[in-house]
Amino acid sequence: MMMNFGKVGVIYGGFSSEREISLISGKTIYNALLEAGIDVHLFDLGRNTLMLLSESKFDRVFIALHGRFGEDGTIQGVLELLGIPYTGSGQLSSGIAMNKVLSKQIWLQEYLPTPEFEYLRDINSLTIAANKLGFPLIIKPVHEGSTVGIRKVDFFESKSIEDAYYNALDFDNEVFAEKFISGRELTVSILGSRNSTKVLPVVEIIVPNGNYDYDHKYFADETKYICPAILPKHITDLIIDISIKAYNSIGCDSWARVDFILDNDNNPWLLEINTSPGMTDHSLVPIAAKVAGISYTDLCLYILSEASCKIISRIF
C-alpha cells in the first residue's frame, strides 16, 4: 500500500547555472508523482520566496534542484528550520559533496582513489599546478556540477591555461586543477542510507570524441549509455565498494550518484558525488534504475518515501 505522503512540493528551478535542467527534472518528477495519485505541487525557488514556501504547508518536499542553493546545503538548512521533511542528503553532507576539493580531501583520508589536484589560490598557482600534475590537466570550479565551467588543458601555453582558469572563475570564486585521467566514464547510483544501501547497475557513458560536456550530458541523442557497463566482475565489485565508501564517508542519505573514470589499466578514480542528480530522460539514475527493474515512478516514490529532517533535536 502506498504511503500517505500528504501535500508534496517538488522544489525545482532555482538560481544556479543548472536551472534549465532542474526545470526539466522537476517537471518530470511532478508528472510521475501526479500520475501515481500524489497531491503534488511544483515550487520554483527561482520565482517564489521562502515566505511562500513556508506558507505552502507542504508535508514533505522532493528536492529537484541542481547546483548552487539546491545541492549545496542551502535549501536543506532552510527546510530543517521550517521542519519540512526533504529528500536527499542533509545540510552538511550536501555542502561537502558540492565542494569537490573537500570531498577529495575526505576520500584521500579514507584511502579512496581520486585524481591528484591542486587548489588554485590565484593565477600564480597555475605554474605550481602544472609542475605538480603535468599535462593534460583539467581546471574546474570547486562548487559546480554538470561539467559547468570545466576545461581541459593539453599543454602549457600561458593563454590557454589562463583562459581555462578565468573561465572557471566565471562560475565560482574557487577553482582547482586536477590531473587528467584518460579512460572510460562510469557512474554508480546509490539508494538508501548507511545501514541499508542499494547500488544500481554501473552505467558507462560514451560520447562522440569523448567530450561529455553540458549539451552531450543532457540533450545530445548521440550520447550512448551502456548499462550494466561491460566490465570484469572484480572491477565492477571494486567500483561498487569504492562507491559505497565514498557515499558513506561524506554521510550521504537517500540517494546520490558517484562519478568515476576507469583508466586504461582498469583502475577506478573517483571524480565527484552528486546528491541531487538529474532526473530527465537523459539522466543516469533513471537509466540504472530501469535496468534494475525499477520504473521511473517507483524510483520517485522510493526517494520521496525517504524524505526526512536530518536534525532530530530541534529547539523552538
Coordinates of C-alpha atoms in Angstrom, one line a residue:
M1 CA 0.0 0.0 0.0
M2 CA 1.3 3.4 -0.9
M3 CA 2.2 5.8 1.9
N4 CA 0.1 8.8 2.6
F5 CA 2.6 11.5 1.7
G6 CA 0.2 14.4 2.3
K7 CA 0.8 17.6 0.4
V8 CA 4.0 17.2 -1.5
G9 CA 6.1 20.0 -3.0
V10 CA 8.6 19.5 -5.8
I11 CA 11.2 22.3 -5.4
Y12 CA 12.8 22.9 -8.7
G13 CA 14.2 25.7 -10.9
G14 CA 16.3 27.8 -8.5
F15 CA 19.1 30.2 -9.4
S16 CA 22.0 28.1 -10.4
S17 CA 23.7 27.6 -13.7
E18 CA 21.8 24.3 -13.9
R19 CA 18.3 25.9 -13.7
E20 CA 17.4 24.7 -17.1
I21 CA 18.0 21.1 -16.2
S22 CA 16.3 21.5 -12.8
L23 CA 13.1 22.7 -14.5
I24 CA 13.1 19.5 -16.7
S25 CA 13.9 17.2 -13.8
G26 CA 11.3 18.8 -11.5
K27 CA 8.5 18.7 -14.1
T28 CA 9.3 15.1 -15.0
I29 CA 9.2 14.1 -11.3
Y30 CA 6.0 16.1 -10.8
N31 CA 4.3 14.3 -13.7
A32 CA 5.3 10.9 -12.3
L33 CA 4.0 11.6 -8.8
L34 CA 0.8 13.2 -10.2
E35 CA 0.1 10.0 -12.2
A36 CA 0.7 8.0 -9.1
G37 CA -2.1 9.9 -7.3
I38 CA 0.1 12.1 -5.1
D39 CA -1.1 15.5 -4.0
V40 CA 1.9 17.2 -5.6
H41 CA 2.7 20.8 -6.4
L42 CA 5.6 22.5 -8.3
F43 CA 7.5 25.2 -6.4
D44 CA 10.0 27.2 -8.5
L45 CA 12.6 28.5 -6.0
G46 CA 13.8 30.9 -8.6
R47 CA 10.5 32.7 -8.9
N48 CA 8.9 32.2 -5.4
T49 CA 10.0 33.4 -2.0
L50 CA 10.9 31.4 1.1
M51 CA 8.0 33.0 2.8
L52 CA 5.7 31.4 0.2
L53 CA 7.5 28.1 0.8
S54 CA 6.7 28.3 4.5
E55 CA 3.1 29.3 3.7
S56 CA 2.6 26.4 1.3
K57 CA 2.4 24.0 4.2
F58 CA 4.0 21.1 2.4
D59 CA 4.1 17.8 4.4
R60 CA 7.3 16.9 2.6
V61 CA 9.3 18.0 -0.4
F62 CA 11.2 16.4 -3.3
I63 CA 14.3 18.5 -4.0
A64 CA 14.8 18.6 -7.7
L65 CA 17.3 21.5 -7.6
H66 CA 20.8 21.1 -9.1
G67 CA 23.8 23.1 -8.2
R68 CA 24.0 26.2 -6.1
F69 CA 21.4 26.9 -3.4
G70 CA 19.8 23.5 -4.0
E71 CA 22.5 20.9 -3.8
D72 CA 25.0 22.6 -1.5
G73 CA 23.1 22.5 1.8
T74 CA 21.4 25.9 1.5
I75 CA 17.8 24.8 0.9
Q76 CA 18.4 21.8 3.2
G77 CA 19.2 24.2 6.0
V78 CA 16.0 26.2 5.3
L79 CA 13.9 23.1 5.3
E80 CA 15.4 22.0 8.6
L81 CA 14.4 25.3 10.1
L82 CA 10.9 25.0 8.7
G83 CA 10.6 21.4 9.9
I84 CA 9.7 20.1 6.4
P85 CA 11.0 16.6 5.6
Y86 CA 13.0 16.6 2.4
T87 CA 14.6 14.1 0.0
G88 CA 18.3 13.5 -0.3
S89 CA 21.3 14.3 2.0
G90 CA 21.3 16.7 4.8
Q91 CA 22.8 20.2 5.0
L92 CA 26.4 19.2 5.9
S93 CA 26.7 16.2 3.6
S94 CA 25.2 18.2 0.7
G95 CA 27.7 21.1 1.3
I96 CA 30.7 18.7 1.5
A97 CA 29.6 16.9 -1.7
M98 CA 29.2 20.1 -3.6
N99 CA 32.7 21.1 -2.7
K100 CA 34.9 19.0 -4.9
V101 CA 38.1 19.8 -3.1
L102 CA 36.7 19.0 0.3
S103 CA 35.2 15.7 -1.0
K104 CA 38.6 14.7 -2.4
Q105 CA 40.4 15.5 0.8
I106 CA 38.0 13.3 2.7
W107 CA 38.3 10.5 0.2
L108 CA 42.1 10.6 0.4
Q109 CA 41.9 10.3 4.2
E110 CA 39.8 7.2 3.6
Y111 CA 42.4 5.9 1.2
L112 CA 40.0 6.1 -1.7
P113 CA 41.4 6.8 -5.2
T114 CA 40.8 10.2 -6.7
P115 CA 43.0 12.1 -9.2
E116 CA 45.7 14.4 -7.9
F117 CA 44.7 18.0 -7.6
E118 CA 45.9 21.5 -6.7
Y119 CA 43.8 24.3 -5.3
L120 CA 44.4 27.5 -7.3
R121 CA 44.6 30.4 -4.9
D122 CA 45.4 32.8 -7.7
I123 CA 46.8 32.9 -11.2
N124 CA 50.3 32.3 -10.0
S125 CA 49.2 28.9 -8.7
L126 CA 48.9 27.7 -12.3
T127 CA 52.6 27.1 -12.6
I128 CA 52.7 25.2 -9.3
A129 CA 49.7 23.1 -10.5
A130 CA 51.3 22.4 -13.9
N131 CA 54.6 21.3 -12.3
K132 CA 52.8 19.0 -9.8
L133 CA 50.2 17.5 -12.1
G134 CA 51.7 17.6 -15.6
F135 CA 49.6 17.7 -18.7
P136 CA 46.9 17.2 -19.7
L137 CA 45.1 18.7 -16.7
I138 CA 41.5 19.8 -16.0
I139 CA 40.6 23.1 -14.5
K140 CA 37.3 23.1 -12.6
P141 CA 35.2 25.3 -10.4
V142 CA 35.1 23.9 -6.8
H143 CA 31.3 24.2 -6.4
E144 CA 29.8 23.5 -9.8
G145 CA 28.4 20.3 -11.4
S146 CA 27.2 19.1 -14.8
T147 CA 30.6 19.8 -16.4
V148 CA 29.9 23.5 -16.0
G149 CA 33.0 25.7 -16.2
I150 CA 35.3 22.8 -16.9
R151 CA 38.2 22.9 -19.4
K152 CA 40.9 20.5 -20.4
V153 CA 44.4 22.0 -20.9
D154 CA 46.6 19.8 -23.1
F155 CA 50.0 21.6 -22.7
F156 CA 51.5 24.6 -21.0
E157 CA 50.6 27.6 -23.1
S158 CA 50.0 30.6 -21.0
K159 CA 47.0 31.9 -22.8
S160 CA 45.1 28.5 -22.9
I161 CA 45.7 27.7 -19.2
E162 CA 44.9 31.2 -18.1
D163 CA 41.7 31.2 -20.2
A164 CA 40.7 28.0 -18.6
Y165 CA 41.3 29.5 -15.1
Y166 CA 39.3 32.6 -15.8
N167 CA 36.5 30.6 -17.4
A168 CA 36.2 28.6 -14.2
L169 CA 36.2 31.8 -12.2
D170 CA 33.2 33.0 -14.2
F171 CA 31.2 30.2 -12.4
D172 CA 32.8 30.2 -9.0
N173 CA 35.2 32.2 -6.8
E174 CA 37.1 29.0 -6.0
V175 CA 39.0 27.0 -8.7
F176 CA 41.2 23.9 -8.7
A177 CA 43.3 21.9 -11.2
E178 CA 43.0 18.1 -11.4
K179 CA 45.3 15.6 -13.1
F180 CA 43.6 14.4 -16.3
I181 CA 42.9 10.7 -16.3
S182 CA 42.2 9.1 -19.7
G183 CA 39.7 6.3 -19.7
R184 CA 36.1 5.2 -19.6
E185 CA 33.4 7.4 -17.9
L186 CA 31.3 5.4 -15.4
T187 CA 28.7 6.3 -12.8
V188 CA 27.1 4.5 -9.9
S189 CA 23.8 5.3 -8.4
I190 CA 23.1 4.5 -4.8
L191 CA 19.8 4.4 -2.9
G192 CA 19.4 4.3 0.9
S193 CA 21.4 5.2 3.9
R194 CA 24.5 3.9 5.7
N195 CA 22.7 0.9 7.3
S196 CA 20.9 -0.1 4.1
T197 CA 22.2 0.8 0.7
K198 CA 21.1 -0.5 -2.7
V199 CA 23.6 0.0 -5.5
L200 CA 22.1 0.2 -9.0
P201 CA 23.9 -1.2 -12.1
V202 CA 27.0 0.7 -13.2
V203 CA 26.5 2.9 -16.3
E204 CA 29.1 3.7 -18.9
I205 CA 28.8 6.9 -20.8
I206 CA 30.1 7.0 -24.4
V207 CA 30.1 10.3 -26.3
P208 CA 31.5 11.4 -29.7
N209 CA 35.2 12.3 -29.3
G210 CA 35.0 11.7 -25.6
N211 CA 33.6 15.2 -25.0
Y212 CA 31.0 14.7 -22.2
D213 CA 30.1 18.4 -21.9
Y214 CA 26.8 20.0 -20.8
D215 CA 25.0 19.5 -24.1
H216 CA 26.1 15.9 -24.5
K217 CA 25.2 15.2 -20.9
Y218 CA 21.6 16.4 -21.2
F219 CA 20.5 16.9 -24.8
A220 CA 22.5 15.0 -27.4
D221 CA 20.9 11.9 -28.8
E222 CA 24.3 10.5 -30.0
T223 CA 25.5 10.0 -26.4
K224 CA 25.3 6.3 -25.6
Y225 CA 24.7 4.7 -22.2
I226 CA 25.7 1.1 -21.6
C227 CA 24.0 -0.4 -18.5
P228 CA 25.2 -2.5 -17.0
A229 CA 28.7 -1.5 -18.1
I230 CA 30.7 -4.3 -19.6
L231 CA 33.4 -4.9 -17.0
P232 CA 35.1 -7.8 -15.4
K233 CA 33.3 -8.8 -12.3
H234 CA 36.1 -8.0 -9.9
I235 CA 36.3 -4.4 -11.4
T236 CA 32.5 -4.0 -11.0
D237 CA 32.8 -5.2 -7.4
L238 CA 35.7 -2.8 -6.7
I239 CA 33.8 0.2 -8.2
I240 CA 30.7 -0.6 -6.1
D241 CA 32.8 -1.0 -3.0
I242 CA 34.5 2.4 -3.6
S243 CA 31.2 4.0 -4.3
I244 CA 29.6 2.9 -1.1
K245 CA 32.7 4.0 0.9
A246 CA 32.7 7.4 -0.9
Y247 CA 28.9 7.8 -0.2
N248 CA 29.2 6.9 3.5
S249 CA 32.4 8.9 4.1
I250 CA 30.5 12.1 3.3
G251 CA 27.4 11.0 5.2
C252 CA 25.1 10.9 2.2
D253 CA 21.5 9.8 2.6
S254 CA 18.5 8.6 0.5
W255 CA 20.2 8.7 -2.9
A256 CA 23.2 10.0 -4.8
R257 CA 25.3 9.4 -7.9
V258 CA 29.1 8.7 -7.8
D259 CA 31.1 9.5 -11.0
F260 CA 34.3 7.7 -12.0
I261 CA 37.0 7.5 -14.6
L262 CA 38.3 4.0 -15.2
D263 CA 41.8 4.3 -16.6
N264 CA 43.4 2.2 -19.3
D265 CA 44.8 -0.2 -16.6
N266 CA 41.3 -0.7 -15.1
N267 CA 42.0 1.5 -12.1
P268 CA 38.9 3.4 -11.0
W269 CA 39.2 7.1 -9.9
L270 CA 36.6 9.0 -8.0
L271 CA 35.7 12.3 -9.6
E272 CA 32.7 13.6 -7.7
I273 CA 29.4 12.7 -5.9
N274 CA 26.1 14.3 -6.8
T275 CA 23.5 14.4 -4.0
S276 CA 20.6 15.7 -6.2
P277 CA 21.2 14.1 -9.5
G278 CA 19.4 14.8 -12.7
M279 CA 16.0 13.1 -13.3
T280 CA 15.5 13.9 -17.0
D281 CA 15.0 11.3 -19.7
H282 CA 18.8 11.5 -20.4
S283 CA 19.7 11.2 -16.7
L284 CA 21.8 8.4 -15.4
V285 CA 19.9 7.4 -12.2
P286 CA 16.7 6.6 -14.0
I287 CA 18.6 4.7 -16.7
A288 CA 20.3 2.5 -14.0
A289 CA 17.0 2.1 -12.1
K290 CA 15.2 0.9 -15.2
V291 CA 17.8 -1.8 -15.8
A292 CA 17.4 -2.8 -12.1
G293 CA 13.7 -3.3 -12.7
I294 CA 12.6 0.0 -11.0
S295 CA 10.3 2.2 -13.0
Y296 CA 10.7 6.0 -13.1
T297 CA 7.6 6.4 -11.0
D298 CA 8.6 3.8 -8.4
L299 CA 12.1 5.5 -8.2
C300 CA 10.4 8.8 -7.4
L301 CA 8.1 7.2 -4.9
Y302 CA 11.0 5.5 -3.1
I303 CA 13.1 8.7 -2.9
L304 CA 10.0 10.6 -1.6
S305 CA 9.4 7.9 1.0
E306 CA 12.9 8.5 2.3
A307 CA 12.2 12.3 2.9
S308 CA 13.2 13.4 6.4
C309 CA 14.6 16.2 8.5
K310 CA 18.1 15.1 9.5
I311 CA 18.4 17.2 12.6
I312 CA 16.2 15.3 15.1
S313 CA 16.5 17.6 18.1
R314 CA 15.0 21.0 17.4
I315 CA 14.5 23.9 19.8
F316 CA 11.5 26.2 19.5

